[in-house]
Coordinates of C-alpha atoms (C1' of nucleotides) in Angstrom, one line a residue:
Chain A
M1 CA 0.0 -0.2 -0.1
I2 CA 1.0 3.8 -0.8
K3 CA 0.8 5.8 2.2
A4 CA 1.6 9.8 2.4
I5 CA 5.1 10.6 2.6
T6 CA 6.8 10.7 6.3
G7 CA 5.5 14.6 7.9
T8 CA 2.7 15.0 5.9
K9 CA -1.1 14.1 6.1
D10 CA -4.5 14.4 4.7
T11 CA -7.0 17.2 5.9
L12 CA -9.6 15.3 5.1
P13 CA -13.3 15.9 4.9
S14 CA -14.3 15.6 8.9
E15 CA -11.9 17.8 9.7
I16 CA -12.0 20.6 7.1
N17 CA -14.6 23.0 8.2
K18 CA -11.6 24.1 10.6
W19 CA -9.6 25.0 7.9
Y20 CA -12.5 26.8 6.9
L21 CA -13.4 28.5 9.6
L22 CA -9.7 29.2 10.9
E23 CA -8.4 30.7 7.6
N24 CA -11.7 32.4 6.8
L25 CA -11.1 34.5 10.6
V26 CA -7.4 34.8 9.0
K27 CA -8.5 37.0 6.1
K28 CA -11.1 38.8 7.8
I29 CA -8.9 40.5 10.6
F30 CA -6.1 41.0 7.5
S31 CA -8.4 42.5 5.4
C32 CA -9.8 45.0 8.4
Y33 CA -5.7 46.0 9.1
N34 CA -5.3 46.3 4.7
Y35 CA -3.3 43.3 4.5
K36 CA -3.5 42.1 0.7
E37 CA -3.3 38.2 0.5
I38 CA -0.1 37.4 -2.1
R39 CA 0.4 34.0 -3.5
T40 CA 4.0 32.9 -4.6
P41 CA 4.7 29.6 -6.4
V42 CA 6.0 26.8 -3.4
F43 CA 8.9 26.5 -5.0
E44 CA 12.4 28.7 -5.8
E45 CA 15.7 29.2 -6.9
T46 CA 17.6 28.0 -3.8
A47 CA 19.7 30.7 -3.7
L48 CA 16.9 32.4 -2.3
F49 CA 16.4 30.8 0.9
C50 CA 20.0 30.9 1.4
R51 CA 20.7 34.6 1.0
G52 CA 17.6 35.2 2.3
I53 CA 17.0 33.1 6.3
G54 CA 21.0 32.4 5.9
T55 CA 23.6 29.4 5.6
S56 CA 24.2 28.6 9.2
T57 CA 20.5 28.4 10.2
D58 CA 19.0 24.5 10.1
I59 CA 16.7 25.7 7.8
V60 CA 18.9 26.3 5.1
S61 CA 21.8 23.8 6.6
K62 CA 19.6 20.8 6.8
E63 CA 16.3 21.0 6.8
M64 CA 14.9 22.4 3.1
Y65 CA 13.9 20.1 -0.1
T66 CA 15.7 20.6 -2.4
F67 CA 16.0 18.8 -6.0
I68 CA 17.8 19.8 -9.7
D69 CA 15.8 20.4 -12.1
R70 CA 16.4 19.1 -16.0
R71 CA 18.1 22.2 -16.6
E72 CA 20.4 21.6 -13.9
T73 CA 19.1 24.1 -11.7
S74 CA 19.2 23.7 -7.9
L75 CA 15.4 24.7 -6.4
T76 CA 13.9 24.4 -3.3
L77 CA 10.5 24.1 -1.6
K78 CA 9.8 27.2 0.5
P79 CA 10.7 26.1 4.1
E80 CA 9.0 30.1 4.9
M81 CA 7.3 33.1 3.4
T82 CA 9.3 35.3 4.0
A83 CA 12.0 35.7 1.3
S84 CA 9.3 34.6 -1.2
V85 CA 7.8 37.8 -0.1
V86 CA 10.4 40.0 -0.4
R87 CA 11.5 38.2 -3.4
S88 CA 8.6 39.6 -5.3
F89 CA 8.5 42.9 -3.6
I90 CA 11.7 43.3 -5.0
E91 CA 10.7 41.5 -8.2
N92 CA 7.4 43.5 -8.9
A93 CA 9.0 46.7 -8.1
M94 CA 6.0 46.9 -5.3
D95 CA 8.4 50.0 -3.7
K96 CA 7.7 52.1 -6.7
K97 CA 4.0 52.0 -6.8
Q98 CA 3.3 52.8 -3.4
S99 CA 5.5 53.5 -0.4
L100 CA 4.0 50.7 2.0
N101 CA 2.8 47.7 1.3
K102 CA 1.1 45.4 3.4
L103 CA 0.7 41.5 2.3
F104 CA -0.5 38.3 3.7
Y105 CA -0.3 35.3 3.1
I106 CA -2.0 31.3 3.7
S107 CA 0.7 29.0 2.5
P108 CA 2.0 25.2 2.8
M109 CA 5.8 24.8 3.6
F110 CA 8.2 22.6 3.3
R111 CA 11.5 21.5 5.9
Q112 CA 12.5 18.1 6.1
E113 CA 12.7 17.8 9.9
R114 CA 11.4 15.1 12.2
P115 CA 7.8 14.8 12.4
Q116 CA 6.1 15.2 16.2
A117 CA 3.4 16.9 18.0
G118 CA 3.1 19.8 16.2
R119 CA 5.6 19.4 13.6
F120 CA 5.5 18.7 9.9
R121 CA 7.1 17.9 6.6
Q122 CA 4.7 19.8 4.9
F123 CA 3.0 22.2 7.3
H124 CA 0.7 25.6 6.5
Q125 CA 1.5 28.5 7.9
F126 CA -0.9 31.9 7.7
G127 CA 1.0 35.6 8.2
A128 CA 2.1 39.0 7.0
E129 CA 4.6 40.9 6.0
A130 CA 4.6 45.2 6.1
L131 CA 7.2 46.0 4.0
G132 CA 9.0 49.8 3.8
S133 CA 8.1 51.5 7.5
N134 CA 10.2 51.5 10.1
D135 CA 7.3 52.7 12.6
P136 CA 7.1 50.7 15.7
L137 CA 3.5 50.5 15.2
L138 CA 3.6 48.0 12.7
D139 CA 5.8 45.7 15.0
A140 CA 2.8 46.4 17.6
E141 CA 0.2 46.2 14.7
M142 CA 1.6 42.4 13.9
I143 CA 1.6 41.4 17.3
I144 CA -1.6 42.7 17.4
M145 CA -3.3 40.5 14.3
A146 CA -1.7 37.6 15.6
Y147 CA -3.1 37.9 19.0
N148 CA -6.5 38.8 17.6
I149 CA -6.4 36.1 15.5
I150 CA -5.3 33.5 17.8
S151 CA -7.4 34.3 21.1
N152 CA -10.4 35.1 18.7
I153 CA -10.4 31.7 17.6
G154 CA -10.8 30.8 21.4
L155 CA -7.4 29.9 22.5
K156 CA -6.8 30.6 26.2
N157 CA -3.7 29.1 27.4
L158 CA -2.2 31.8 25.7
E159 CA 1.4 34.0 26.4
V160 CA 3.0 36.7 23.9
K161 CA 6.6 36.9 24.6
I162 CA 8.4 40.1 22.9
N163 CA 12.0 41.5 23.0
S164 CA 14.3 43.3 20.9
L165 CA 17.6 42.4 19.4
G166 CA 18.9 45.7 18.4
V167 CA 21.1 46.8 15.4
P168 CA 23.7 44.8 14.5
E169 CA 26.3 47.4 16.0
S170 CA 25.4 47.2 19.3
R171 CA 24.8 43.2 19.1
E172 CA 28.2 41.9 18.0
K173 CA 29.4 44.0 21.1
Y174 CA 27.2 42.7 23.0
K175 CA 28.1 39.1 21.2
T176 CA 31.8 40.1 21.7
E177 CA 31.1 40.8 25.6
L178 CA 29.2 37.2 26.3
R179 CA 31.5 35.1 24.7
K180 CA 33.8 37.2 27.4
F181 CA 31.5 35.9 29.8
L182 CA 31.5 32.7 29.0
A183 CA 35.4 32.3 28.7
G184 CA 36.0 29.9 30.5
K185 CA 33.0 28.2 31.5
E186 CA 32.9 26.2 28.1
A187 CA 33.5 23.3 30.0
G188 CA 30.1 23.3 32.1
L189 CA 28.2 23.5 29.0
S190 CA 26.1 21.0 26.8
E191 CA 27.8 19.9 23.9
D192 CA 24.8 21.2 22.0
S193 CA 26.2 24.6 23.7
K194 CA 29.5 24.6 23.2
K195 CA 29.0 24.2 19.2
R196 CA 26.5 27.5 19.9
I197 CA 29.2 29.4 20.6
D198 CA 31.2 29.9 17.3
T199 CA 27.0 29.1 15.5
N200 CA 24.6 31.1 17.5
I201 CA 25.9 32.2 20.4
L202 CA 22.2 34.2 21.6
R203 CA 20.9 30.6 21.6
I204 CA 22.4 29.2 24.5
F205 CA 20.0 31.3 26.6
D206 CA 17.3 29.1 24.1
S207 CA 19.4 25.7 26.0
K208 CA 16.7 23.4 27.9
D209 CA 19.8 21.7 29.8
E210 CA 19.5 22.6 33.1
N211 CA 23.6 23.1 33.6
D212 CA 23.6 25.9 31.0
Q213 CA 20.1 28.1 32.6
K214 CA 22.3 28.0 35.5
I215 CA 25.6 29.8 33.7
M216 CA 23.6 31.7 31.9
A217 CA 21.4 33.0 34.7
D218 CA 23.9 35.9 35.6
A219 CA 24.7 36.3 31.5
P220 CA 24.5 40.0 30.6
L221 CA 21.4 40.8 29.2
L222 CA 21.3 42.1 25.2
I223 CA 18.1 43.8 26.0
N224 CA 20.5 45.6 28.4
H225 CA 23.2 46.8 25.5
L226 CA 20.4 48.2 23.1
D227 CA 21.3 51.5 21.7
D228 CA 19.3 54.7 22.5
E229 CA 17.3 54.0 19.2
S230 CA 16.3 50.7 19.5
I231 CA 15.3 51.1 23.1
A232 CA 13.3 54.2 22.0
H233 CA 11.3 51.6 19.4
F234 CA 11.0 49.3 21.7
E235 CA 9.6 51.5 24.2
K236 CA 7.1 53.2 21.9
V237 CA 5.8 49.1 20.8
K238 CA 5.8 48.2 24.4
K239 CA 3.2 51.9 25.2
V240 CA 0.9 50.6 22.7
L241 CA 0.7 47.2 23.7
D242 CA 0.5 48.2 26.8
S243 CA -2.8 51.0 25.6
L244 CA -4.6 47.8 24.2
K245 CA -4.3 45.5 27.3
I246 CA -2.0 42.7 25.2
P247 CA -1.0 40.3 27.9
Y248 CA 2.7 40.4 26.8
T249 CA 5.6 39.5 28.6
V250 CA 9.3 40.7 27.7
D251 CA 11.7 37.8 27.3
P252 CA 15.2 38.8 27.3
K253 CA 15.5 34.9 26.2
L254 CA 13.5 35.3 23.2
V255 CA 16.3 34.8 20.9
R256 CA 15.1 33.9 16.9
G257 CA 16.9 31.4 14.8
L258 CA 16.8 33.3 11.8
D259 CA 19.3 35.7 10.7
Y260 CA 17.2 38.1 9.3
Y261 CA 16.0 39.5 12.6
T262 CA 16.5 43.3 13.7
N263 CA 15.1 45.1 16.9
T264 CA 11.6 43.6 17.6
T265 CA 11.1 40.0 18.0
F266 CA 8.1 38.1 19.0
E267 CA 6.7 34.5 19.9
I268 CA 3.0 33.6 21.3
I269 CA 3.2 30.0 22.7
S270 CA 0.5 27.5 24.1
G271 CA 0.6 25.6 26.5
S272 CA -1.8 23.1 25.4
V273 CA 0.2 22.0 22.9
G274 CA 3.7 19.4 23.5
S275 CA 7.3 20.8 23.5
Q276 CA 6.6 22.7 19.9
S277 CA 5.0 25.4 22.0
A278 CA 5.2 28.5 19.2
L279 CA 2.1 28.9 17.4
C280 CA 3.4 32.5 16.0
G281 CA 6.8 34.1 16.1
G282 CA 8.0 37.0 13.7
G283 CA 9.9 40.3 14.4
R284 CA 11.3 43.0 12.4
Y285 CA 14.2 42.4 9.4
N286 CA 15.0 46.1 8.5
L287 CA 17.8 44.3 6.3
L288 CA 17.1 41.3 4.5
V289 CA 15.8 43.5 1.8
E290 CA 18.9 45.3 0.7
Q291 CA 20.6 41.7 2.0
L292 CA 17.9 40.2 -1.1
G293 CA 19.4 42.8 -3.8
G294 CA 16.1 45.8 -3.2
G295 CA 16.4 49.0 -2.0
A296 CA 17.3 50.0 1.8
I297 CA 13.8 49.3 3.2
P298 CA 12.5 48.3 6.3
G299 CA 9.8 44.9 7.1
I300 CA 8.4 43.6 9.8
G301 CA 6.5 40.4 9.4
F302 CA 4.6 37.3 11.0
A303 CA 3.9 33.4 10.4
A304 CA 1.7 31.4 12.2
G305 CA 1.3 27.5 12.2
I306 CA -1.9 26.1 11.2
E307 CA -1.5 22.7 12.7
R308 CA 0.1 23.6 15.8
I309 CA -3.2 26.5 16.3
L310 CA -5.9 23.2 15.3
L311 CA -3.6 21.0 18.1
A312 CA -4.0 23.7 20.8
C313 CA -7.8 23.5 19.6
E314 CA -8.1 19.9 20.1
N315 CA -6.4 19.8 23.0
E316 CA -8.5 22.9 24.9
N317 CA -11.6 21.7 23.0
V318 CA -12.2 24.8 21.6
L319 CA -13.4 25.0 17.9
N320 CA -16.3 22.7 18.2
L321 CA -17.9 23.4 14.8
P322 CA -22.4 22.0 14.8
E323 CA -23.0 18.9 13.0
E324 CA -23.5 19.0 9.0
K325 CA -27.0 18.9 8.2
I326 CA -28.3 18.7 4.4
D327 CA -31.4 20.3 3.3
V328 CA -33.5 17.5 1.3
Y329 CA -32.8 13.8 1.4
V330 CA -35.1 12.9 -1.6
V331 CA -36.5 9.1 -1.5
R332 CA -37.3 7.7 -4.1
L333 CA -40.2 5.2 -3.7
D334 CA -40.1 2.8 -7.4
K335 CA -36.8 1.5 -8.7
E336 CA -37.9 2.5 -11.9
L337 CA -38.4 6.3 -11.1
D338 CA -35.1 6.6 -10.4
A339 CA -34.0 9.3 -13.0
E340 CA -37.2 11.4 -12.2
A341 CA -36.2 11.5 -8.7
Y342 CA -32.5 12.7 -9.8
L343 CA -33.8 15.5 -12.2
L344 CA -36.4 16.7 -8.6
A345 CA -33.0 16.5 -6.6
E346 CA -31.6 18.9 -9.3
S347 CA -34.1 21.2 -9.8
L348 CA -33.8 21.8 -5.9
R349 CA -30.2 22.2 -5.9
K350 CA -30.9 25.1 -8.9
E351 CA -32.5 26.7 -6.3
N352 CA -29.3 26.6 -3.5
L353 CA -30.7 23.4 -1.1
Q354 CA -28.2 20.9 0.0
V355 CA -29.8 18.1 -1.7
E356 CA -29.2 14.3 -1.9
V357 CA -30.4 11.6 -3.0
D358 CA -29.9 7.4 -3.4
Y359 CA -27.2 6.1 -5.8
L360 CA -27.5 2.4 -4.8
L361 CA -30.6 1.6 -5.4
R362 CA -31.3 0.8 -1.7
S363 CA -34.4 -0.2 -0.2
V364 CA -36.9 2.8 1.3
K365 CA -35.1 1.6 4.5
A366 CA -32.5 2.2 3.9
Q367 CA -32.1 5.7 2.3
M368 CA -34.3 6.4 5.4
R369 CA -30.8 5.8 7.3
E370 CA -29.3 7.1 5.3
A371 CA -31.4 10.7 5.6
N372 CA -30.8 10.6 9.4
R373 CA -27.5 9.9 8.7
L374 CA -27.0 13.1 6.4
N375 CA -29.3 14.5 9.3
A376 CA -31.0 16.1 5.9
K377 CA -33.3 18.3 7.1
Y378 CA -35.9 17.0 5.4
A379 CA -37.0 13.4 3.4
L380 CA -39.1 14.3 0.1
F381 CA -41.0 11.1 -0.9
F382 CA -40.9 10.7 -4.3
G383 CA -43.0 8.1 -6.7
G384 CA -45.9 5.5 -5.7
E385 CA -49.6 6.6 -5.9
E386 CA -48.7 10.1 -5.2
Y387 CA -46.2 10.8 -8.6
S388 CA -49.7 10.0 -10.9
S389 CA -51.0 12.6 -9.0
G390 CA -48.1 14.7 -9.8
E391 CA -47.8 15.2 -5.6
A392 CA -44.8 13.9 -3.8
V393 CA -44.7 13.4 0.5
L394 CA -42.4 16.0 2.4
K395 CA -41.8 14.6 5.7
N396 CA -40.3 17.1 8.7
M397 CA -37.1 15.1 10.0
S398 CA -36.8 16.4 13.5
E399 CA -40.8 17.1 14.2
G400 CA -41.6 13.6 12.3
T401 CA -44.8 15.5 10.4
E402 CA -45.5 14.9 6.9
E403 CA -47.5 16.6 4.0
K404 CA -48.2 16.0 0.9
I405 CA -46.7 19.1 -1.9
N406 CA -47.2 19.2 -5.8
I407 CA -44.0 18.2 -7.6
K408 CA -44.3 21.0 -10.3
D409 CA -44.6 23.7 -7.8
S410 CA -40.8 24.0 -6.4
L411 CA -41.2 27.0 -5.2
S412 CA -44.0 25.7 -2.8
I413 CA -41.7 23.1 -1.8
I414 CA -38.8 26.0 -1.3
S415 CA -40.4 27.9 0.7
K416 CA -41.8 25.4 3.4
I417 CA -37.8 24.2 3.8
Q418 CA -36.3 27.6 3.5
R419 CA -38.4 28.9 6.4
Chain B
rG1 C1' 20.8 13.0 12.6
rU2 C1' 20.0 11.0 18.1
rG3 C1' 16.7 8.6 22.0
rG4 C1' 12.3 6.2 24.3
rG5 C1' 7.2 3.8 23.0
rC6 C1' 4.1 1.4 19.7
rG7 C1' 2.3 -1.7 15.9
rU8 C1' -4.2 -7.3 16.1
rA9 C1' -10.5 -5.6 11.9
rG10 C1' -13.0 0.9 8.8
rC11 C1' -12.2 2.7 14.6
rU12 C1' -10.3 2.4 20.1
rC13 C1' -8.8 -1.6 21.9
rA14 C1' -8.7 -7.5 24.4
rG15 C1' -6.1 -11.6 23.6
rU16 C1' -3.7 -15.0 30.0
rU17 C1' 2.9 -18.6 32.1
rG18 C1' 3.6 -19.3 23.7
rG19 C1' -1.6 -24.8 23.1
rU20 C1' -7.6 -25.6 19.0
rU21 C1' -10.9 -22.7 13.3
rA22 C1' -8.3 -14.3 15.9
rG23 C1' -11.8 -12.0 20.3
rA24 C1' -15.5 -7.2 21.8
rG25 C1' -18.0 -1.9 21.6
rC26 C1' -18.3 1.5 17.6
rG27 C1' -19.1 2.1 12.5
rU28 C1' -20.8 -0.2 7.9
rC29 C1' -24.5 -3.4 5.4
rU30 C1' -28.8 -6.4 5.3
rG31 C1' -33.8 -7.4 7.5
rG32 C1' -37.0 -7.0 12.0
rU33 C1' -44.1 -7.6 5.9
rU34 C1' -45.7 -4.9 1.0
rG35 C1' -43.3 2.8 0.6
rU36 C1' -40.3 5.5 6.3
rG37 C1' -35.0 7.1 10.0
rG38 C1' -33.3 7.6 15.2
rC39 C1' -34.0 3.7 20.0
rC40 C1' -34.2 -1.2 20.5
rC41 C1' -33.5 -6.6 18.4
rA42 C1' -31.3 -10.2 14.5
rG43 C1' -27.7 -11.6 11.0
rA44 C1' -24.1 -10.1 7.7
rA45 C1' -19.5 -8.6 5.8
rG46 C1' -14.3 -7.3 7.2
rG47 C1' -7.5 -9.4 9.9
rC48 C1' -1.3 -12.7 5.2
rC49 C1' -1.8 -10.1 14.2
rG50 C1' 3.0 -4.3 10.4
rU51 C1' 7.1 -6.8 7.1
rG52 C1' 10.8 -11.0 6.6
rG53 C1' 14.1 -14.2 9.8
rG54 C1' 15.3 -17.2 13.6
rU55 C1' 13.7 -20.6 18.0
rU56 C1' 9.9 -24.0 19.2
rC57 C1' 6.2 -30.2 18.6
rA58 C1' 3.6 -25.6 18.4
rA59 C1' 4.3 -18.1 17.8
rG60 C1' -0.7 -12.6 17.7
rU61 C1' 2.2 -14.3 21.8
rC62 C1' 9.5 -15.4 22.8
rC63 C1' 14.2 -13.9 20.0
rC64 C1' 17.0 -10.8 15.7
rA65 C1' 16.3 -7.6 11.8
rU66 C1' 13.7 -4.0 9.0
rC67 C1' 9.5 -0.3 7.7
rG68 C1' 6.3 2.2 9.9
rC69 C1' 3.8 5.8 13.4
rU70 C1' 4.0 8.2 17.9
rC71 C1' 6.5 11.5 21.9
rA72 C1' 11.0 14.1 23.2
rC73 C1' 15.9 16.3 21.5
rC74 C1' 18.2 19.3 17.8
rC75 C1' 16.2 23.0 15.2
rC76 C1' 11.6 25.7 14.5
rA77 C1' 5.4 27.7 12.7

RNA sequence: GUGGGCGUAGCUCAGUUGGUUAGAGCGUCUGGUUGUGGCCCAGAAGGCCGUGGGUUCAAGUCCCAUCGCUCACCCCA
């Protein structure tokens, strides 16, 4: 038996309505903030992600689905959206058409990681990118939009964490200081963290190793080494969040993994999923557009994991949708009248009713069981004696009441059904 | 890439110290008088017990390998 690829899964009809609901909420909220949807190809030239995300990151160094096409070009299934959006932004000269571009997306992403709770190899994100302004109000807007969507859906066990990484100059100065602090303490660090001293020293703060945590408890914090402008920027973001009573905490140890972040970074964490608890993450990237060959244009964005949000919903027992119902089940009383029964169903469907008929030539009893299983509001008995007088029997399934109606007069049927 | 747990009907799971034709509940299908659902009752279909090898008179049960699922580490949404 051929099975779905490891780390991928089918979204079955029984769960699709939750996706619709979340996607519609996403579109509605983004539209309130005047963000416009953008769709980009699922694959791009590999070089885009190497330059955009950073070759030293785990995503680029070991998690990408990369392949060579017939023209010997290296292509990669997109592991995240920001690089693609920025590429499109530059390629389509969006900054020349309007000075601020506010974009959103809902799209599959691909990363070759080991699957676990809330992590898949093909997963889906929605997110937003605002390109063209360094206004801290936009930083706040990103956090607010993400928080609104996630809390609107009914999730409770949430934590908003924010931090500022400042600008590269102050960050480099700080890293040197952190290295000085760690000098002589390497022996006590975990193997992973020893490596991080060279690769990504900030990430040592994130370590789950107890000894690492102890050592880092006294380490100098980046947030205390920011330049004045970054501090002012961060203060303004916090002020807006305070005014709107967004329940956030400043987490000086929140270090996002991708190379392109500057200034504000944030995450929304759920306590209701497994170890992969970040439902959403984002931040400002004022250098990325230029790095990808565009102008010196500031940007900020976030991405949220749909599967993780739905998992949290399941674990918190929210997002319980009502049972699906259909309007009418046409019960065929005579086998010979199957085509006529179908045509009757068709005329009702033209009036936008949800209608089902039997395609299996089953007994009336079996058809009624089916009607019940489908939660039909009405059963319409077609055939028999009534057929010769141009009538059919309409049964209200919840009341159990029946009445004769004229078949030709489909509008009268509909008025009965739609009341 | 590393480590733990688990693979028995469509689903959730039982299967006793290895011992006859592998079970239950739910679901599906058919019936319970001629053309009527839900509840109830009766019956039926549906399993190379993940795959391959080994031990044994005998393996769903023990051993090895392999594949898959799952959770965690790394990292990320």
